[in-house]
Amino acid sequence: MEILKDRYTITELSERLGVTDHALRYYEKEFNLNIPKDSRGRRYYTPEYANIMFKIKTMRDDGLEIKAIKKILESENIVDPPPVVTDNTFNTLTPVYSVETMLDIKNFFNEFGEQLTKSFSTEISSAKEQIKNEICKTKLELGACMDNSLRKIESKLDKHFENIDRSLSLWREKNKRSFFSRISKAILRKKSI
C-alpha cells in the first residue's frame, strides 16, 4: 500500500483498504496490536500499522485463516512493531558501555564475520559444484536428444528420397513406353499414308 500520510484515522484507513472499521478493530484485537490513540482517545494508524493492516487484509483476501496469518506475521517479526512513542515522551536514556564490553562486542562481531565468510565461501563452492554437475548432466542429455532427433530426421529423409526415386523411376518407365508408343504410331501412320 502506498503511504500518503503520517497518520490515518480508523475511517480513513478502512476506506483506503476497503474494509469496515469493525474489521480493523477485530484485527487489532486478534493480532494484539497496540494502536496509538490521540489526546481525545481516538485511534490513529501510523504508516507501520497501516502496512500491517494492509498485509493482514491482503492475506485474508487470499483466503488465509487468522491463525496462519498470525504465524506468518510472527515469523517475519511484524506482529510486534516498535513501541509507540507519544508526542510528549522522549527516551533520554543512553546505554553506557565499558571499554572491555566494547572490545568484547568488537571481537564477537569480528569472529562472527570470519565464520560467516567461511560459511558463505563453503556454500558458494558447493553451489558452484552442483551447478557445474547439473550443466554437464544437462549437456549430455541434450546431446543424446539431438543425436536421437538427427537419427529420426535422417531416417525420414531416407524414406522420403526412396519414395522420390521410386516415383521418378515409375514416371520414366511410363514416359519411355509413351515415347516408343508415339514413335511407333507415327511410323505406322506414315506407312498407311
Coordinates of N, CA and C in Angstrom, one line a residue:
M1 N 0.8 -1.2 0.0 CA 0.0 0.0 0.0 C 0.9 1.2 0.0
E2 N 0.5 2.2 -0.8 CA 1.3 3.4 -0.9 C 0.9 4.3 0.3
I3 N 1.9 4.7 1.1 CA 1.6 5.5 2.3 C 1.6 7.0 1.8
L4 N 0.5 7.7 2.1 CA 0.4 9.1 1.7 C 0.4 10.0 2.9
K5 N 0.1 9.5 4.0 CA 0.0 10.3 5.2 C 0.8 9.8 6.4
D6 N 1.1 10.6 7.4 CA 1.8 10.2 8.6 C 0.8 9.4 9.5
R7 N -0.4 9.8 9.4 CA -1.5 9.2 10.3 C -2.7 9.0 9.5
Y8 N -3.4 7.9 9.8 CA -4.7 7.6 9.3 C -5.7 7.5 10.4
T9 N -6.9 8.0 10.3 CA -7.9 7.7 11.3 C -8.5 6.3 10.9
I10 N -9.2 5.7 11.8 CA -9.8 4.4 11.5 C -10.7 4.4 10.3
T11 N -11.4 5.5 10.1 CA -12.3 5.7 9.0 C -11.5 5.8 7.7
E12 N -10.5 6.6 7.7 CA -9.7 6.8 6.5 C -9.0 5.5 6.1
L13 N -8.5 4.8 7.0 CA -7.8 3.5 6.7 C -8.8 2.5 6.2
S14 N -9.9 2.4 6.9 CA -10.9 1.4 6.5 C -11.4 1.7 5.0
E15 N -11.6 3.0 4.7 CA -12.0 3.3 3.3 C -10.8 3.0 2.3
R16 N -9.6 3.3 2.7 CA -8.5 3.0 1.8 C -8.3 1.5 1.6
L17 N -8.5 0.7 2.6 CA -8.3 -0.7 2.5 C -9.6 -1.4 2.0
G18 N -10.7 -0.8 2.0 CA -12.0 -1.4 1.6 C -12.5 -2.4 2.6
V19 N -12.3 -2.1 3.9 CA -12.9 -2.9 4.9 C -13.7 -2.0 5.9
T20 N -14.3 -2.6 6.8 CA -15.1 -1.9 7.8 C -14.2 -1.4 9.0
D21 N -14.7 -0.4 9.7 CA -14.0 0.0 10.9 C -13.9 -1.2 11.9
H22 N -15.0 -2.0 11.9 CA -15.1 -3.1 12.8 C -14.0 -4.2 12.5
A23 N -13.7 -4.4 11.2 CA -12.7 -5.3 10.8 C -11.3 -4.9 11.3
L24 N -11.1 -3.6 11.2 CA -9.8 -3.1 11.7 C -9.7 -3.3 13.2
R25 N -10.8 -3.0 14.0 CA -10.7 -3.2 15.4 C -10.6 -4.7 15.7
Y26 N -11.2 -5.6 14.9 CA -11.1 -7.0 15.1 C -9.6 -7.4 14.9
Y27 N -9.0 -7.0 13.8 CA -7.6 -7.3 13.5 C -6.7 -6.8 14.7
E28 N -7.0 -5.6 15.2 CA -6.2 -5.0 16.3 C -6.3 -6.0 17.5
K29 N -7.5 -6.5 17.8 CA -7.6 -7.4 18.9 C -7.0 -8.7 18.7
E30 N -7.2 -9.3 17.5 CA -6.7 -10.7 17.2 C -5.2 -10.7 17.2
F31 N -4.6 -9.6 16.7 CA -3.1 -9.6 16.5 C -2.4 -8.9 17.6
N32 N -3.2 -8.5 18.7 CA -2.6 -7.8 19.8 C -1.8 -6.6 19.4
L33 N -2.4 -5.8 18.6 CA -1.7 -4.6 18.1 C -2.0 -3.5 19.0
N34 N -1.0 -2.7 19.4 CA -1.2 -1.6 20.3 C -1.3 -0.3 19.5
I35 N -2.5 -0.1 18.9 CA -2.7 1.0 18.0 C -2.7 2.3 18.9
P36 N -1.9 3.3 18.5 CA -1.9 4.5 19.3 C -3.2 5.3 19.3
K37 N -3.4 6.1 20.3 CA -4.6 7.0 20.4 C -4.2 8.4 20.6
D38 N -5.0 9.3 20.0 CA -4.6 10.7 20.2 C -5.1 11.2 21.6
S39 N -5.0 12.5 21.9 CA -5.4 13.0 23.2 C -6.9 12.9 23.5
R40 N -7.7 12.7 22.5 CA -9.1 12.5 22.7 C -9.5 11.0 22.7
G41 N -8.5 10.1 22.7 CA -8.8 8.7 22.8 C -9.2 8.1 21.5
R42 N -9.0 8.7 20.3 CA -9.3 8.1 19.0 C -8.1 7.5 18.4
R43 N -8.3 6.3 17.8 CA -7.2 5.6 17.2 C -6.7 6.3 16.0
Y44 N -5.3 6.2 15.8 CA -4.7 6.7 14.6 C -3.7 5.7 14.2
Y45 N -3.6 5.4 12.9 CA -2.7 4.4 12.4 C -1.5 5.1 11.7
T46 N -0.3 4.7 12.2 CA 1.0 5.1 11.7 C 1.2 4.4 10.4
P47 N 2.1 4.8 9.5 CA 2.4 4.0 8.3 C 2.8 2.5 8.6
E48 N 3.5 2.3 9.7 CA 3.8 0.9 10.1 C 2.5 0.1 10.3
Y49 N 1.6 0.6 11.1 CA 0.4 -0.1 11.4 C -0.5 -0.2 10.2
A50 N -0.5 0.9 9.4 CA -1.3 0.8 8.1 C -0.8 -0.3 7.2
N51 N 0.5 -0.5 7.1 CA 1.0 -1.5 6.3 C 0.7 -2.9 6.9
I52 N 0.7 -3.0 8.2 CA 0.4 -4.3 8.9 C -1.1 -4.6 8.5
M53 N -2.0 -3.7 8.6 CA -3.4 -3.9 8.3 C -3.5 -4.3 6.9
F54 N -2.8 -3.6 6.0 CA -2.8 -3.9 4.5 C -2.4 -5.4 4.3
K55 N -1.3 -5.8 5.0 CA -0.8 -7.2 4.8 C -1.9 -8.2 5.3
I56 N -2.5 -7.9 6.5 CA -3.5 -8.8 7.0 C -4.7 -8.9 6.0
K57 N -5.1 -7.7 5.5 CA -6.3 -7.7 4.6 C -5.9 -8.5 3.3
T58 N -4.7 -8.3 2.8 CA -4.3 -9.0 1.6 C -4.3 -10.5 1.8
M59 N -3.8 -10.9 2.9 CA -3.7 -12.4 3.2 C -5.1 -12.9 3.4
R60 N -6.0 -12.2 4.1 CA -7.4 -12.6 4.2 C -8.1 -12.7 2.9
D61 N -7.8 -11.8 2.0 CA -8.4 -11.8 0.6 C -7.9 -13.0 -0.1
D62 N -6.7 -13.5 0.2 CA -6.1 -14.7 -0.5 C -6.6 -15.9 0.2
G63 N -7.5 -15.8 1.2 CA -8.1 -17.0 1.8 C -7.4 -17.6 3.0
L64 N -6.4 -16.9 3.5 CA -5.7 -17.4 4.7 C -6.5 -17.2 6.0
E65 N -6.5 -18.2 6.9 CA -7.1 -18.1 8.2 C -6.3 -17.2 9.1
I66 N -6.9 -16.7 10.2 CA -6.3 -15.8 11.1 C -5.1 -16.4 11.7
K67 N -5.2 -17.7 12.1 CA -4.1 -18.4 12.7 C -2.8 -18.5 11.8
A68 N -3.1 -18.8 10.6 CA -2.0 -18.8 9.6 C -1.3 -17.4 9.4
I69 N -2.2 -16.4 9.4 CA -1.7 -15.0 9.2 C -0.8 -14.7 10.4
K70 N -1.3 -15.0 11.6 CA -0.5 -14.8 12.9 C 0.9 -15.4 12.8
K71 N 0.9 -16.7 12.3 CA 2.2 -17.4 12.2 C 3.1 -16.7 11.3
I72 N 2.6 -16.3 10.1 CA 3.4 -15.6 9.1 C 3.9 -14.3 9.7
L73 N 3.1 -13.5 10.3 CA 3.5 -12.2 10.8 C 4.5 -12.4 12.0
E74 N 4.3 -13.4 12.8 CA 5.3 -13.7 13.9 C 6.6 -14.1 13.3
S75 N 6.6 -14.9 12.2 CA 7.8 -15.4 11.7 C 8.6 -14.2 11.0
E76 N 7.9 -13.2 10.6 CA 8.5 -12.0 9.9 C 8.7 -10.9 11.0
N77 N 8.5 -11.2 12.2 CA 8.6 -10.2 13.3 C 7.8 -8.9 13.0
I78 N 6.6 -9.1 12.4 CA 5.8 -7.9 12.1 C 4.8 -7.7 13.2
V79 N 4.3 -8.7 13.9 CA 3.3 -8.6 14.9 C 3.6 -7.6 16.0
D80 N 4.9 -7.6 16.4 CA 5.3 -6.8 17.5 C 6.0 -5.6 16.9
P81 N 5.3 -4.5 16.4 CA 6.0 -3.4 15.9 C 6.7 -2.6 17.0
P82 N 7.6 -1.7 16.6 CA 8.3 -0.9 17.7 C 7.3 -0.2 18.6
P83 N 7.7 0.0 19.9 CA 6.8 0.6 20.8 C 6.3 2.0 20.4
V84 N 5.1 2.4 20.7 CA 4.5 3.6 20.3 C 5.1 4.7 21.2
V85 N 5.6 5.8 20.6 CA 6.1 6.9 21.3 C 5.1 8.1 21.1
T86 N 4.6 8.6 22.1 CA 3.6 9.7 22.0 C 4.4 11.0 21.8
D87 N 3.7 12.0 21.4 CA 4.3 13.2 21.0 C 5.1 13.9 22.2
N88 N 4.7 13.7 23.4 CA 5.3 14.4 24.5 C 6.3 13.5 25.3
T89 N 6.6 12.3 24.9 CA 7.6 11.5 25.6 C 8.8 11.2 24.8
F90 N 10.0 11.3 25.4 CA 11.2 11.1 24.7 C 12.0 10.1 25.5
N91 N 12.8 9.3 24.9 CA 13.6 8.3 25.6 C 15.0 9.0 25.7
T92 N 15.3 9.4 26.9 CA 16.6 10.1 27.2 C 17.7 9.2 27.7
L93 N 17.3 8.0 27.9 CA 18.4 7.0 28.5 C 19.3 6.6 27.4
T94 N 20.6 6.7 27.6 CA 21.6 6.2 26.7 C 22.4 5.2 27.4
P95 N 22.7 4.1 26.7 CA 23.4 3.0 27.3 C 24.9 3.4 27.5
V96 N 25.5 2.9 28.6 CA 26.9 3.2 28.9 C 27.6 1.9 28.9
Y97 N 28.6 1.7 28.0 CA 29.4 0.5 27.9 C 30.8 0.8 28.4
S98 N 31.4 -0.2 29.0 CA 32.8 -0.1 29.4 C 33.7 -0.4 28.1
V99 N 34.9 0.0 28.2 CA 35.9 -0.3 27.1 C 36.0 -1.8 26.9
E100 N 36.0 -2.6 28.0 CA 36.1 -4.1 27.9 C 34.9 -4.6 27.2
T101 N 33.7 -4.1 27.5 CA 32.5 -4.6 26.8 C 32.5 -4.2 25.4
M102 N 33.0 -3.1 25.0 CA 33.1 -2.7 23.6 C 34.1 -3.6 22.9
L103 N 35.2 -3.9 23.5 CA 36.2 -4.8 22.9 C 35.6 -6.2 22.7
D104 N 34.8 -6.6 23.7 CA 34.2 -8.0 23.6 C 33.2 -8.0 22.4
I105 N 32.4 -6.9 22.3 CA 31.5 -6.8 21.3 C 32.2 -6.8 19.9
K106 N 33.2 -6.0 19.8 CA 34.0 -5.9 18.6 C 34.6 -7.3 18.2
N107 N 35.2 -8.0 19.2 CA 35.8 -9.3 18.9 C 34.7 -10.3 18.5
F108 N 33.6 -10.2 19.2 CA 32.5 -11.1 18.8 C 32.1 -10.9 17.3
F109 N 31.9 -9.7 16.9 CA 31.5 -9.4 15.5 C 32.6 -9.7 14.5
N110 N 33.9 -9.5 14.9 CA 35.0 -9.9 14.0 C 34.9 -11.5 13.8
E111 N 34.8 -12.2 14.9 CA 34.7 -13.7 14.8 C 33.5 -14.1 14.0
F112 N 32.4 -13.5 14.3 CA 31.2 -13.8 13.6 C 31.3 -13.5 12.1
G113 N 32.0 -12.4 11.8 CA 32.2 -12.1 10.3 C 33.1 -13.1 9.7
E114 N 34.1 -13.6 10.4 CA 35.0 -14.6 9.8 C 34.3 -15.9 9.6
Q115 N 33.5 -16.3 10.6 CA 32.7 -17.5 10.4 C 31.7 -17.4 9.3
L116 N 31.1 -16.3 9.2 CA 30.1 -16.1 8.2 C 30.7 -16.1 6.8
T117 N 31.9 -15.5 6.7 CA 32.6 -15.5 5.4 C 33.0 -17.0 5.0
K118 N 33.5 -17.7 6.0 CA 33.9 -19.1 5.7 C 32.6 -19.9 5.3
S119 N 31.6 -19.7 6.0 CA 30.3 -20.4 5.7 C 29.8 -20.1 4.3
F120 N 29.8 -18.8 4.0 CA 29.4 -18.4 2.7 C 30.3 -19.0 1.6
S121 N 31.6 -18.9 1.9 CA 32.5 -19.5 0.9 C 32.3 -20.9 0.6
T122 N 32.1 -21.7 1.7 CA 31.8 -23.1 1.6 C 30.5 -23.4 0.8
E123 N 29.5 -22.6 1.1 CA 28.2 -22.8 0.5 C 28.3 -22.4 -1.0
I124 N 29.0 -21.4 -1.3 CA 29.1 -20.9 -2.7 C 29.9 -22.0 -3.5
S125 N 30.9 -22.5 -2.9 CA 31.7 -23.5 -3.6 C 30.9 -24.8 -3.9
S126 N 30.1 -25.1 -2.9 CA 29.2 -26.3 -3.0 C 28.2 -26.0 -4.1
A127 N 27.6 -24.8 -4.1 CA 26.6 -24.5 -5.1 C 27.2 -24.5 -6.5
K128 N 28.4 -23.9 -6.6 CA 29.1 -23.9 -7.9 C 29.3 -25.3 -8.5
E129 N 29.7 -26.2 -7.6 CA 29.9 -27.6 -8.0 C 28.6 -28.3 -8.4
Q130 N 27.5 -28.0 -7.7 CA 26.3 -28.6 -8.0 C 25.8 -28.0 -9.4
I131 N 26.0 -26.7 -9.6 CA 25.6 -26.1 -10.9 C 26.4 -26.7 -12.0
K132 N 27.7 -26.9 -11.8 CA 28.6 -27.4 -12.8 C 28.1 -28.9 -13.2
N133 N 27.8 -29.7 -12.1 CA 27.3 -31.0 -12.4 C 26.0 -31.1 -13.1
E134 N 25.1 -30.2 -12.8 CA 23.8 -30.1 -13.4 C 24.0 -29.7 -14.9
I135 N 24.9 -28.7 -15.1 CA 25.1 -28.3 -16.5 C 25.7 -29.4 -17.4
C136 N 26.7 -30.2 -16.8 CA 27.3 -31.3 -17.5 C 26.2 -32.4 -17.8
K137 N 25.4 -32.6 -16.8 CA 24.3 -33.6 -17.0 C 23.3 -33.2 -18.1
T138 N 22.9 -31.9 -18.0 CA 22.0 -31.4 -19.0 C 22.6 -31.4 -20.4
K139 N 23.9 -31.1 -20.4 CA 24.6 -31.0 -21.7 C 24.6 -32.4 -22.4
L140 N 24.9 -33.5 -21.5 CA 24.9 -34.9 -22.1 C 23.5 -35.3 -22.5
E141 N 22.5 -34.9 -21.7 CA 21.1 -35.3 -22.0 C 20.7 -34.5 -23.3
L142 N 21.1 -33.3 -23.5 CA 20.7 -32.5 -24.7 C 21.4 -33.1 -25.9
G143 N 22.7 -33.5 -25.7 CA 23.4 -34.2 -26.8 C 22.7 -35.5 -27.2
A144 N 22.3 -36.3 -26.3 CA 21.6 -37.5 -26.6 C 20.3 -37.2 -27.3
C145 N 19.6 -36.2 -26.9 CA 18.3 -35.9 -27.6 C 18.6 -35.4 -29.0
M146 N 19.6 -34.6 -29.2 CA 20.0 -34.1 -30.5 C 20.3 -35.3 -31.4
D147 N 21.2 -36.2 -30.9 CA 21.5 -37.4 -31.7 C 20.3 -38.2 -32.1
N148 N 19.4 -38.4 -31.2 CA 18.2 -39.2 -31.4 C 17.4 -38.5 -32.5
S149 N 17.2 -37.1 -32.3 CA 16.4 -36.4 -33.3 C 17.0 -36.4 -34.7
L150 N 18.4 -36.3 -34.7 CA 19.1 -36.4 -36.0 C 18.8 -37.7 -36.7
R151 N 18.9 -38.8 -35.9 CA 18.7 -40.1 -36.5 C 17.3 -40.3 -37.0
K152 N 16.3 -39.7 -36.3 CA 14.9 -39.8 -36.8 C 14.8 -39.0 -38.1
I153 N 15.4 -37.8 -38.1 CA 15.3 -37.0 -39.3 C 15.9 -37.6 -40.5
E154 N 17.1 -38.2 -40.3 CA 17.8 -38.9 -41.4 C 17.0 -40.1 -41.9
S155 N 16.4 -40.8 -41.0 CA 15.5 -42.0 -41.4 C 14.4 -41.5 -42.2
K156 N 13.7 -40.4 -41.8 CA 12.6 -39.9 -42.5 C 13.0 -39.4 -43.9
L157 N 14.2 -38.7 -43.9 CA 14.7 -38.2 -45.2 C 15.0 -39.4 -46.2
D158 N 15.7 -40.5 -45.6 CA 16.0 -41.6 -46.5 C 14.7 -42.2 -47.1
K159 N 13.6 -42.4 -46.3 CA 12.4 -42.9 -46.8 C 11.8 -41.9 -47.8
H160 N 11.9 -40.6 -47.6 CA 11.4 -39.6 -48.5 C 12.1 -39.7 -49.8
F161 N 13.4 -39.8 -49.8 CA 14.2 -39.9 -51.1 C 14.0 -41.2 -51.8
E162 N 13.7 -42.3 -51.0 CA 13.4 -43.6 -51.7 C 12.1 -43.5 -52.4
N163 N 11.1 -42.8 -51.8 CA 9.8 -42.6 -52.4 C 10.0 -41.7 -53.7
I164 N 10.8 -40.7 -53.6 CA 11.0 -39.8 -54.8 C 11.7 -40.7 -55.9
D165 N 12.7 -41.5 -55.5 CA 13.4 -42.3 -56.5 C 12.4 -43.3 -57.2
R166 N 11.6 -43.9 -56.4 CA 10.6 -44.8 -56.9 C 9.6 -44.1 -57.8
S167 N 9.2 -42.9 -57.4 CA 8.2 -42.2 -58.3 C 8.9 -41.8 -59.6
L168 N 10.1 -41.3 -59.5 CA 10.9 -40.9 -60.7 C 11.0 -42.1 -61.7
S169 N 11.4 -43.3 -61.1 CA 11.6 -44.5 -61.9 C 10.2 -44.9 -62.6
L170 N 9.2 -44.8 -61.9 CA 7.9 -45.1 -62.5 C 7.5 -44.1 -63.6
W171 N 7.8 -42.9 -63.3 CA 7.5 -41.8 -64.3 C 8.3 -42.1 -65.6
R172 N 9.6 -42.4 -65.4 CA 10.5 -42.6 -66.6 C 10.0 -43.8 -67.4
E173 N 9.6 -44.9 -66.7 CA 9.1 -46.1 -67.4 C 7.9 -45.8 -68.2
K174 N 7.0 -45.0 -67.5 CA 5.7 -44.6 -68.2 C 6.0 -43.8 -69.4
N175 N 6.9 -42.8 -69.2 CA 7.2 -41.9 -70.3 C 8.0 -42.5 -71.4
K176 N 8.8 -43.5 -71.0 CA 9.6 -44.3 -72.0 C 8.6 -45.1 -72.9
R177 N 7.7 -45.7 -72.4 CA 6.7 -46.5 -73.1 C 5.9 -45.6 -74.0
S178 N 5.5 -44.5 -73.4 CA 4.8 -43.5 -74.2 C 5.5 -43.0 -75.4
F179 N 6.8 -42.7 -75.2 CA 7.7 -42.2 -76.3 C 7.7 -43.3 -77.4
F180 N 8.0 -44.5 -77.0 CA 8.1 -45.6 -78.0 C 6.7 -45.8 -78.7
S181 N 5.6 -45.7 -77.9 CA 4.3 -45.8 -78.5 C 4.0 -44.7 -79.5
R182 N 4.4 -43.5 -79.1 CA 4.2 -42.4 -80.1 C 5.0 -42.5 -81.3
I183 N 6.2 -43.0 -81.2 CA 7.1 -43.1 -82.4 C 6.5 -44.2 -83.3
S184 N 6.1 -45.4 -82.7 CA 5.6 -46.5 -83.5 C 4.3 -46.1 -84.1
K185 N 3.4 -45.3 -83.5 CA 2.2 -44.9 -84.0 C 2.5 -43.9 -85.2
A186 N 3.5 -43.0 -85.0 CA 3.8 -42.1 -86.0 C 4.3 -42.8 -87.3
I187 N 5.1 -43.9 -87.1 CA 5.7 -44.6 -88.2 C 4.6 -45.3 -88.9
L188 N 3.6 -45.9 -88.1 CA 2.5 -46.6 -88.8 C 1.6 -45.7 -89.6
R189 N 1.5 -44.5 -89.1 CA 0.7 -43.5 -89.8 C 1.3 -43.2 -91.1
K190 N 2.6 -43.0 -91.1 CA 3.3 -42.6 -92.3 C 3.2 -43.8 -93.3
K191 N 3.3 -45.0 -92.8 CA 3.2 -46.1 -93.7 C 1.8 -46.2 -94.3
S192 N 0.9 -45.9 -93.6 CA -0.5 -46.0 -94.1 C -0.9 -44.9 -95.0
I193 N -0.1 -43.9 -95.0 CA -0.4 -42.7 -95.9 C 0.2 -43.0 -97.2

